[in-house]
Coordinates of C-alpha atoms in Angstrom, one line a residue:
Chain A
M93 CA 31.8 -22.2 63.4
A94 CA 34.2 -24.2 61.5
D95 CA 33.1 -22.2 58.5
Y96 CA 34.5 -19.2 59.7
K97 CA 36.1 -18.1 55.8
K98 CA 37.2 -14.3 57.6
P99 CA 40.6 -13.2 57.4
L100 CA 42.3 -14.7 60.7
P101 CA 45.4 -13.9 63.0
R102 CA 48.6 -15.3 63.1
P103 CA 49.7 -15.2 66.0
T104 CA 53.6 -14.3 67.0
A105 CA 55.7 -15.3 69.1
T106 CA 56.2 -11.9 70.1
S107 CA 51.8 -11.4 70.3
M108 CA 51.0 -14.8 71.3
P109 CA 50.6 -13.5 75.4
F110 CA 47.8 -10.8 73.8
W111 CA 46.0 -13.9 71.3
Q112 CA 46.6 -16.1 74.5
A113 CA 44.5 -13.2 76.6
A114 CA 41.6 -12.6 74.1
K115 CA 41.1 -16.2 74.6
R116 CA 40.8 -15.9 78.4
H117 CA 38.5 -13.0 77.8
E118 CA 41.2 -10.8 79.0
L119 CA 42.4 -7.3 77.1
Q120 CA 46.7 -7.5 77.7
I121 CA 49.2 -5.0 76.2
Q122 CA 52.6 -4.4 77.0
H123 CA 53.8 -2.5 79.1
C124 CA 57.2 -0.1 78.8
G125 CA 59.1 -0.2 82.3
K126 CA 61.6 1.9 81.5
C127 CA 59.7 5.1 79.8
G128 CA 56.0 3.8 81.3
A129 CA 54.0 3.7 77.4
H130 CA 51.9 1.5 77.3
I131 CA 52.1 -0.7 73.7
F132 CA 49.6 -2.4 70.9
Y133 CA 50.3 -3.9 68.9
P134 CA 53.4 -6.5 70.2
R135 CA 57.0 -5.2 70.1
D136 CA 59.5 -6.6 70.9
V137 CA 61.5 -3.6 72.4
C138 CA 59.9 -0.3 72.6
P139 CA 58.9 2.4 70.1
E140 CA 59.5 4.9 72.2
C141 CA 61.9 5.0 74.5
F142 CA 63.3 1.2 72.4
A143 CA 64.1 -0.5 75.9
S144 CA 64.2 -4.1 76.2
D145 CA 62.0 -3.9 79.8
L146 CA 58.4 -4.7 78.7
Q147 CA 55.3 -6.3 80.4
W148 CA 52.3 -7.8 79.7
V149 CA 49.6 -6.4 81.7
T150 CA 46.2 -7.0 81.4
V151 CA 44.1 -3.4 80.4
S152 CA 40.8 -2.0 82.0
G153 CA 39.1 -3.0 78.3
K154 CA 37.9 0.8 78.3
G155 CA 38.5 3.3 75.6
T156 CA 36.5 5.5 73.5
V157 CA 35.9 5.6 69.7
Y158 CA 37.7 7.4 67.6
S159 CA 37.1 7.3 64.4
Y160 CA 34.4 4.4 62.1
T161 CA 32.9 3.8 59.3
I162 CA 30.2 2.2 57.8
A163 CA 31.1 -0.6 55.7
R164 CA 28.2 -0.4 53.0
A165 CA 30.2 -3.1 50.7
P166 CA 32.5 -5.3 52.1
T167 CA 35.3 -4.6 52.2
H168 CA 36.2 -8.3 51.3
P169 CA 34.2 -11.3 50.1
A170 CA 34.4 -13.0 53.6
F171 CA 32.9 -10.1 55.5
A172 CA 30.0 -9.5 52.7
D173 CA 27.2 -11.6 54.9
D174 CA 28.4 -8.8 57.5
V175 CA 27.3 -5.6 55.4
P176 CA 26.5 -3.3 57.1
Y177 CA 29.2 -3.2 59.5
V178 CA 31.4 -1.4 61.5
I179 CA 35.2 -0.5 61.5
A180 CA 36.6 1.1 63.9
I181 CA 39.5 2.6 65.3
V182 CA 38.9 3.0 69.6
E183 CA 41.1 4.5 71.2
L184 CA 41.6 2.9 74.9
A185 CA 42.1 4.6 78.1
E186 CA 45.8 3.8 79.1
G187 CA 46.3 5.0 75.5
P188 CA 46.6 3.2 72.1
R189 CA 44.4 2.7 69.2
I190 CA 43.4 -0.6 68.2
T191 CA 41.4 -1.8 65.4
T192 CA 38.4 -3.3 65.8
N193 CA 34.7 -3.8 65.4
L194 CA 31.6 -2.2 67.9
V195 CA 29.5 -5.0 68.6
G196 CA 26.0 -4.4 70.0
C197 CA 25.4 -0.8 69.5
K198 CA 22.6 0.4 66.2
L199 CA 24.8 1.9 63.1
E200 CA 22.7 6.0 64.0
E201 CA 24.1 5.5 67.3
V202 CA 27.3 5.5 66.7
R203 CA 29.6 8.3 66.6
V204 CA 33.4 9.4 67.6
G205 CA 34.3 10.0 71.8
M206 CA 31.7 7.3 72.2
P207 CA 32.3 5.8 74.9
V208 CA 32.9 1.5 74.8
Q209 CA 33.9 -1.6 76.8
A210 CA 35.5 -4.1 75.0
T211 CA 34.2 -8.0 74.2
F212 CA 35.4 -10.6 73.3
E213 CA 34.2 -13.0 70.3
D214 CA 35.2 -16.6 69.8
V215 CA 35.1 -17.0 66.3
T216 CA 36.9 -19.8 66.4
P217 CA 37.6 -23.1 69.1
E218 CA 41.5 -21.3 68.4
V219 CA 41.0 -17.1 67.6
T220 CA 38.8 -14.9 70.1
L221 CA 38.4 -11.5 68.4
V222 CA 38.3 -8.2 70.6
K223 CA 35.9 -5.7 69.8
F224 CA 34.1 -3.6 71.7
R225 CA 30.7 -2.5 72.2
P226 CA 28.8 0.9 74.4
V227 CA 29.1 0.8 78.0
Chain B
M126 CA 75.0 20.7 49.3
S127 CA 71.0 21.8 48.0
I128 CA 69.4 19.8 44.9
K129 CA 68.1 22.8 43.8
G130 CA 67.6 23.9 40.5
K131 CA 70.3 21.4 39.9
A132 CA 68.6 19.0 38.0
A133 CA 64.8 18.9 35.8
I134 CA 63.0 17.0 33.8
I135 CA 63.3 16.9 30.0
G136 CA 61.1 14.8 28.9
F137 CA 57.5 12.3 30.0
A138 CA 55.1 9.9 28.7
E139 CA 52.6 8.5 29.8
M140 CA 49.6 5.8 28.7
A141 CA 46.5 6.1 28.2
P142 CA 44.8 4.0 30.9
Q143 CA 42.5 1.8 30.2
K144 CA 39.5 0.1 32.0
G145 CA 39.6 -3.3 33.3
N146 CA 43.0 -5.7 32.0
G147 CA 43.8 -5.6 28.9
D148 CA 46.5 -7.7 27.4
K149 CA 49.2 -5.9 28.0
T150 CA 52.4 -6.6 30.8
P151 CA 53.1 -4.0 33.3
L152 CA 57.2 -4.8 31.5
G153 CA 54.8 -4.0 28.1
I154 CA 53.2 -1.0 29.6
I155 CA 56.8 0.6 31.6
S156 CA 59.0 -0.3 27.7
E157 CA 56.1 1.8 26.0
V158 CA 56.4 4.7 27.9
A159 CA 59.9 4.7 28.4
R160 CA 60.6 4.6 24.7
A161 CA 58.6 7.0 23.9
A162 CA 60.1 9.4 27.2
I163 CA 63.7 8.9 25.9
A164 CA 62.6 10.6 22.6
D165 CA 60.8 13.1 23.7
A166 CA 63.6 14.1 25.7
G167 CA 65.4 14.7 22.3
L168 CA 67.3 11.0 23.6
E169 CA 68.0 7.6 22.6
K170 CA 68.4 4.9 24.4
R171 CA 72.3 5.0 25.3
D172 CA 71.9 7.5 27.0
I173 CA 70.4 6.3 29.5
D174 CA 72.2 5.9 32.0
G175 CA 70.2 5.4 35.6
L176 CA 66.9 4.3 36.2
L177 CA 64.2 4.8 38.2
T178 CA 61.2 2.3 38.4
G179 CA 59.0 0.5 40.9
M180 CA 56.5 -2.5 42.2
A181 CA 53.4 -3.3 39.9
I182 CA 50.9 -5.7 42.1
G183 CA 50.5 -7.2 37.5
D184 CA 54.1 -8.8 37.6
Y185 CA 55.5 -8.8 41.6
S186 CA 58.7 -10.4 41.7
V187 CA 61.3 -9.7 43.6
L188 CA 64.9 -8.2 41.8
W189 CA 62.4 -5.5 39.8
P190 CA 64.5 -3.6 38.5
S191 CA 67.1 -5.5 36.7
V192 CA 63.7 -7.2 35.8
V193 CA 62.9 -4.2 33.8
A194 CA 66.8 -3.0 33.1
E195 CA 66.9 -6.5 31.4
Y196 CA 63.5 -5.8 29.5
L197 CA 64.7 -2.6 27.9
Q198 CA 68.0 -3.7 27.7
L199 CA 69.3 -1.0 30.1
Q200 CA 72.6 -0.6 31.1
P201 CA 72.0 1.8 34.7
R202 CA 74.9 2.6 36.6
Y203 CA 72.9 3.7 39.0
F204 CA 69.2 1.7 39.2
N205 CA 66.9 1.2 42.2
Q206 CA 62.8 0.6 43.1
V207 CA 61.2 4.1 44.9
E208 CA 59.0 1.7 46.9
L209 CA 56.7 4.7 48.4
G210 CA 53.2 3.3 46.9
G211 CA 51.1 6.0 45.5
A212 CA 54.6 8.5 46.5
S213 CA 56.8 6.7 44.0
A214 CA 56.9 9.1 41.4
A215 CA 57.4 12.4 43.5
G216 CA 59.4 10.5 44.8
M217 CA 62.0 9.6 41.7
V218 CA 62.2 12.8 41.1
W219 CA 64.7 14.0 43.8
R220 CA 66.8 10.7 43.7
A221 CA 66.9 11.0 39.9
A222 CA 68.0 14.3 41.4
A223 CA 70.6 13.6 44.4
A224 CA 72.2 10.5 42.0
I225 CA 72.6 13.0 39.2
E226 CA 74.3 15.9 41.6
A227 CA 76.2 13.1 43.3
G228 CA 78.2 12.2 39.6
M229 CA 76.4 8.6 39.5
C230 CA 74.8 9.1 36.3
H231 CA 73.6 11.9 33.3
N232 CA 70.1 11.0 32.7
V233 CA 67.6 8.7 34.8
L234 CA 64.8 6.9 32.8
C235 CA 61.9 7.5 35.6
V236 CA 59.1 4.9 34.4
L237 CA 55.8 2.7 36.6
G238 CA 53.7 0.8 34.4
D239 CA 51.0 -1.3 36.0
T240 CA 47.7 -3.7 35.4
R241 CA 44.6 -3.4 37.0
G242 CA 45.1 -7.6 38.0
T243 CA 47.3 -10.0 37.2
K244 CA 45.6 -11.8 34.5
A245 CA 47.9 -10.5 32.2
T246 CA 51.4 -11.9 33.4
G247 CA 49.3 -15.5 35.8
T248 CA 51.2 -13.9 39.8
K249 CA 50.4 -12.9 42.6
P250 CA 50.0 -9.6 43.9
P251 CA 52.0 -8.4 46.4
P252 CA 50.7 -9.4 49.9
F253 CA 49.8 -6.7 52.7
P254 CA 51.9 -6.5 55.7
R255 CA 51.5 -8.8 58.0
L256 CA 51.0 -7.1 61.0
E257 CA 48.1 -6.0 58.9
A258 CA 47.2 -9.2 58.2
E259 CA 47.2 -10.2 62.0
F260 CA 45.5 -6.6 63.7
D261 CA 43.8 -5.3 61.2
A262 CA 42.4 -7.2 58.4
P263 CA 40.3 -9.9 60.5
Y264 CA 38.3 -6.8 61.4
G265 CA 37.6 -6.2 57.8
L266 CA 39.9 -3.3 58.0
I267 CA 41.8 -4.1 54.6
A268 CA 43.3 -3.1 51.1
A269 CA 43.2 1.6 51.4
N270 CA 38.6 1.9 52.1
P271 CA 37.8 2.1 55.1
G272 CA 41.2 3.7 55.7
Y273 CA 40.5 6.3 53.9
A274 CA 36.9 6.2 55.5
L275 CA 38.2 6.8 59.0
I276 CA 40.6 9.6 58.5
A277 CA 37.1 11.3 56.5
R278 CA 34.9 10.8 59.6
R279 CA 37.3 11.8 62.2
H280 CA 38.2 14.7 59.9
M281 CA 34.3 15.7 60.0
Y282 CA 33.9 15.4 63.2
E283 CA 37.3 17.2 64.3
F284 CA 36.5 20.1 62.2
G285 CA 33.0 19.8 60.7
T286 CA 34.0 19.3 57.0
T287 CA 30.9 18.1 54.7
P288 CA 30.0 15.8 52.9
E289 CA 28.5 17.9 49.7
Q290 CA 32.4 20.0 50.2
M291 CA 34.0 16.8 50.5
A292 CA 32.3 16.3 46.7
K293 CA 32.6 19.4 45.8
V294 CA 37.0 18.1 44.7
A295 CA 35.7 15.1 42.9
V296 CA 33.8 17.7 41.3
D297 CA 36.0 20.4 39.7
Q298 CA 38.5 17.6 39.1
R299 CA 35.4 16.4 36.2
K300 CA 35.4 19.3 34.6
N301 CA 39.4 19.0 34.4
A302 CA 38.9 15.5 33.4
C303 CA 36.7 16.7 30.3
K304 CA 38.6 18.7 29.3
N305 CA 41.7 15.8 28.8
P306 CA 41.3 12.9 25.8
A307 CA 42.9 10.7 28.3
A308 CA 40.9 10.2 31.4
L309 CA 39.4 7.4 32.6
F310 CA 35.8 9.0 33.3
G311 CA 36.3 12.2 30.8
D312 CA 33.2 12.2 28.7
K313 CA 29.9 14.1 31.2
E314 CA 30.1 16.8 33.6
I315 CA 28.7 15.8 37.7
T316 CA 27.3 16.9 39.7
I317 CA 27.4 17.4 43.2
D318 CA 24.0 15.4 43.7
D319 CA 25.6 12.5 41.4
V320 CA 28.0 12.0 43.8
L321 CA 26.0 12.3 47.0
N322 CA 23.6 10.2 45.8
S323 CA 25.9 7.6 44.2
R324 CA 26.6 4.8 46.3
L325 CA 28.3 5.0 50.1
I326 CA 31.1 2.1 50.0
V327 CA 32.4 2.9 53.0
D328 CA 30.1 5.9 54.6
P329 CA 31.2 8.6 54.6
L330 CA 32.5 7.5 51.2
H331 CA 30.7 7.5 47.9
L332 CA 31.5 5.6 44.6
L333 CA 32.7 8.9 43.0
E334 CA 35.3 10.0 46.0
I335 CA 36.5 7.0 44.9
V336 CA 39.2 5.8 42.5
S337 CA 39.2 3.4 39.6
P338 CA 41.9 1.2 39.5
C339 CA 42.3 0.8 35.4
T340 CA 45.8 -0.1 33.9
G341 CA 48.3 3.0 32.3
G342 CA 51.5 3.9 33.3
G343 CA 53.8 7.3 32.7
A344 CA 57.3 7.6 32.1
F345 CA 59.8 10.8 32.6
I346 CA 63.6 11.8 32.4
V347 CA 65.4 13.8 34.9
T348 CA 69.1 14.8 33.7
S349 CA 71.3 18.0 34.8
A350 CA 70.1 20.7 34.7
E351 CA 73.5 22.2 32.2
R352 CA 72.7 19.4 29.7
A353 CA 68.7 20.0 31.0
K354 CA 70.1 23.3 28.7
R355 CA 69.8 21.1 25.3
A356 CA 66.8 19.6 25.7
P357 CA 63.8 19.9 23.0
H358 CA 61.1 21.5 25.4
R359 CA 61.3 24.0 28.2
P360 CA 63.0 21.8 30.8
V361 CA 61.2 21.2 34.4
Y362 CA 63.6 22.5 37.3
L363 CA 63.5 20.9 40.8
L364 CA 63.1 23.4 43.4
G365 CA 62.0 21.7 46.3
A366 CA 61.7 18.2 47.7
G367 CA 60.2 17.1 50.9
E368 CA 59.5 13.9 52.2
A369 CA 57.6 11.9 55.5
G370 CA 57.0 8.2 56.6
G371 CA 56.0 6.6 59.7
H372 CA 53.3 4.5 60.1
C373 CA 51.6 1.9 57.7
G374 CA 48.1 1.2 58.7
I375 CA 46.2 3.8 59.6
T376 CA 45.7 3.1 63.4
R377 CA 49.1 3.3 64.3
A378 CA 48.8 6.4 62.7
R379 CA 50.0 9.7 64.8
S380 CA 47.3 11.4 63.7
L381 CA 44.0 10.8 61.0
T382 CA 43.3 14.7 60.8
T383 CA 47.3 16.5 60.5
S384 CA 48.8 14.8 57.8
L385 CA 52.6 13.7 56.8
V386 CA 52.3 16.5 54.1
K387 CA 53.2 18.5 56.3
P388 CA 56.5 18.0 57.1
A389 CA 57.0 17.0 53.8
A390 CA 55.4 20.4 52.1
Q391 CA 58.1 22.2 54.8
A392 CA 60.5 21.4 54.3
A393 CA 59.8 21.3 50.0
F394 CA 58.7 25.1 50.6
A395 CA 61.4 25.7 52.3
M396 CA 64.5 24.6 50.1
A397 CA 62.8 26.6 47.0
G398 CA 62.5 28.9 49.1
V399 CA 58.8 29.8 48.3
T400 CA 55.3 29.6 49.5
P401 CA 52.3 27.8 48.9
Q402 CA 50.7 31.0 48.0
D403 CA 53.6 31.1 45.2
M404 CA 52.2 28.0 43.4
D405 CA 49.9 28.7 40.2
F406 CA 48.7 25.2 40.5
V407 CA 48.6 22.4 42.6
Q408 CA 48.6 18.4 41.9
P409 CA 47.8 16.4 44.6
Y410 CA 47.5 12.7 45.1
D411 CA 44.1 12.2 45.9
C412 CA 43.3 8.4 45.8
Y413 CA 39.9 10.0 47.8
T414 CA 38.5 13.2 48.2
I415 CA 39.7 13.7 51.7
T416 CA 42.1 13.1 50.8
V417 CA 42.6 16.5 48.7
I418 CA 41.8 18.7 51.7
I419 CA 43.9 17.0 53.8
T420 CA 47.2 17.3 51.7
L421 CA 46.2 21.2 50.8
E422 CA 45.4 21.5 54.9
D423 CA 48.8 20.3 55.8
A424 CA 50.6 21.8 52.3
G425 CA 49.4 25.3 53.5
F426 CA 46.9 25.9 51.3
C427 CA 44.7 27.4 54.0
K428 CA 44.4 26.6 57.4
K429 CA 44.4 23.4 59.7
G430 CA 40.8 22.9 59.2
E431 CA 39.8 24.8 56.3
G432 CA 40.1 22.5 53.7
G433 CA 36.6 21.4 53.2
R434 CA 35.5 25.3 52.9
F435 CA 38.6 26.2 51.0
V436 CA 37.8 23.4 47.9
W437 CA 34.5 24.8 48.4
E438 CA 34.9 28.5 48.3
H439 CA 37.8 28.1 45.1
D440 CA 37.2 27.5 41.5
L441 CA 39.3 24.2 41.4
T442 CA 39.4 23.9 37.4
Y443 CA 42.3 24.7 34.9
K444 CA 40.4 28.1 34.2
G445 CA 39.5 28.7 38.2
D446 CA 41.5 30.2 40.6
F447 CA 43.2 27.7 42.0
P448 CA 43.6 24.6 39.4
C449 CA 44.4 21.9 40.6
N450 CA 44.2 18.5 39.4
T451 CA 43.6 19.9 36.0
H452 CA 44.5 15.8 34.3
G453 CA 41.6 15.2 36.3
G454 CA 43.9 13.5 38.8
Q455 CA 43.2 9.8 39.1
L456 CA 39.1 10.5 40.9
S457 CA 38.7 11.3 37.3
F458 CA 41.6 9.8 35.1
G459 CA 41.4 7.0 36.9
Q460 CA 44.5 5.1 39.2
P461 CA 46.7 2.3 37.0
G462 CA 47.6 0.4 40.9
L463 CA 50.4 1.7 41.7
A464 CA 51.8 3.6 38.7
G465 CA 49.0 6.3 39.5
G466 CA 51.5 9.1 41.2
M467 CA 52.6 9.0 38.1
S468 CA 49.7 11.1 36.5
H469 CA 50.7 14.0 38.8
V470 CA 53.6 14.8 38.6
I471 CA 53.4 14.8 34.3
E472 CA 50.9 16.6 34.4
A473 CA 52.9 18.9 36.2
V474 CA 55.6 18.4 33.4
R475 CA 52.9 19.0 31.0
Q476 CA 52.0 22.4 32.7
L477 CA 55.0 23.7 32.7
M478 CA 56.1 22.8 29.6
G479 CA 52.8 24.5 27.9
R480 CA 52.1 21.2 26.6
G481 CA 48.6 21.6 28.3
G482 CA 46.7 22.1 25.1
E483 CA 42.5 22.9 26.3
R484 CA 43.1 22.5 30.0
Q485 CA 46.8 25.0 29.9
V486 CA 47.5 27.6 33.3
K487 CA 47.7 30.8 31.2
G488 CA 50.8 31.1 32.2
A489 CA 51.8 28.7 34.8
T490 CA 55.7 29.0 35.8
I491 CA 55.5 27.1 39.3
G492 CA 53.4 24.3 41.1
Y493 CA 53.3 22.2 43.5
V494 CA 53.1 18.0 43.2
N495 CA 52.4 15.5 46.0
G496 CA 52.4 12.7 46.3
N497 CA 50.8 10.4 48.7
G498 CA 50.9 6.3 49.7
G499 CA 49.4 3.5 51.4
I500 CA 46.6 5.3 54.3
M501 CA 48.9 8.5 54.2
S502 CA 51.9 7.1 55.3
E503 CA 54.7 8.2 52.8
Q504 CA 54.5 11.5 52.1
C505 CA 56.2 13.0 48.5
S506 CA 55.8 16.2 48.5
L507 CA 57.8 18.7 45.0
V508 CA 57.8 22.7 44.1
L509 CA 58.8 22.3 40.0
G510 CA 59.4 25.3 38.3
V511 CA 60.5 27.2 35.0
Q512 CA 62.7 29.3 34.5

């Protein structure tokens, strides 16, 4: 893992709880105490109603594939060894969409609308990425 | 107050796109097209008192409008950077018109030039947004290709749009490019099979559905409707403009298949007091084939979801029943970095001035232009016409 060359997130004070939760293999996003919106990526104020009353909540990790592409050529040189790989947008059961990779399924089985579940990949000792696999 | 009909484009110049980096710098390209556009408008350098330019990937720094003014030794009374990605050139047209109408200046030079990379300058390219680096890039959602592939896949899912329909856009636009000596890929027509047999890059998008980055640039001059009467060429008036934004990364877009072209185009047509069906041609930004299909739907040329069938059933060539990207579009003309959207504006002006040469749309008096930046994230629609 020491030779992990792909881009890694650089958490900020705002987003750190999300990445810390991922490291514990939990999916946490923000929830607005005023308007009830679930929010991803992490914000400082609710982007729907501008309230500051944001709480971190653990969510189900359930979602559906909103769209996907199979990268047949690397989208960045560091992904060359992964080709072909699936880049997807997953719509979480709670509403927000998240950029991710689909893992644990055959390429020809990937479909829009497919139910998926979050899975956690410890890519370095510090960083865990949130990926999704078919239910 | 409206800027409808208050300003006109009276001259333009364009560099033929070049493959690779070449030895030109963005400022070198900007100076050559600026000089030629000013001459084309029948003006002198001293007449230029407004400057709109845009970021160059090949020479990125702060204070770019001043760098350009200094390089050209202009003394603008109004100047700025329009930073709307591929929508920058379209965005310049109404900003120039608004500045002129507000009395801030008389003649605005709108100019973009960019290179394939940073070899000529040794500078660093502008970084992608930090939030995309944090939440998209770790999964390989980097730059434009996968973003538009996600859009195309969702459009196929919702509306049954087919790879053949998307390929048709590239095929027809290539026919137009074959009548454009400046086009990077204008030597040979292609077929649907050529497109579908080209390499899958980001499924469902094939190589021939994806723009080729290159070196190039263009410039045009905007002046008041009053001053335009003395111009050497037929003035091309800004009749309507509309703009829309709201996301940067495609994952955060409200919809992948109904784009911000909708409000931008609605505003442009409303200002002009015309409908899409009144257009003699369209020049929609075409970084990918799917971009054209969604733009035509959202601008109102066909119903939502029927864009695939629409491009299949219509002849998109300059002599067809729906002339679209008559210069070949970026797909065949080339995409000179962040100067890419310039070619759609300039081709619309060229057609309306009657300077289209072999690919002239006969009798064209009004046309639609759309600039699109990022991942469908910046939209600027224009209605341009002659009197």
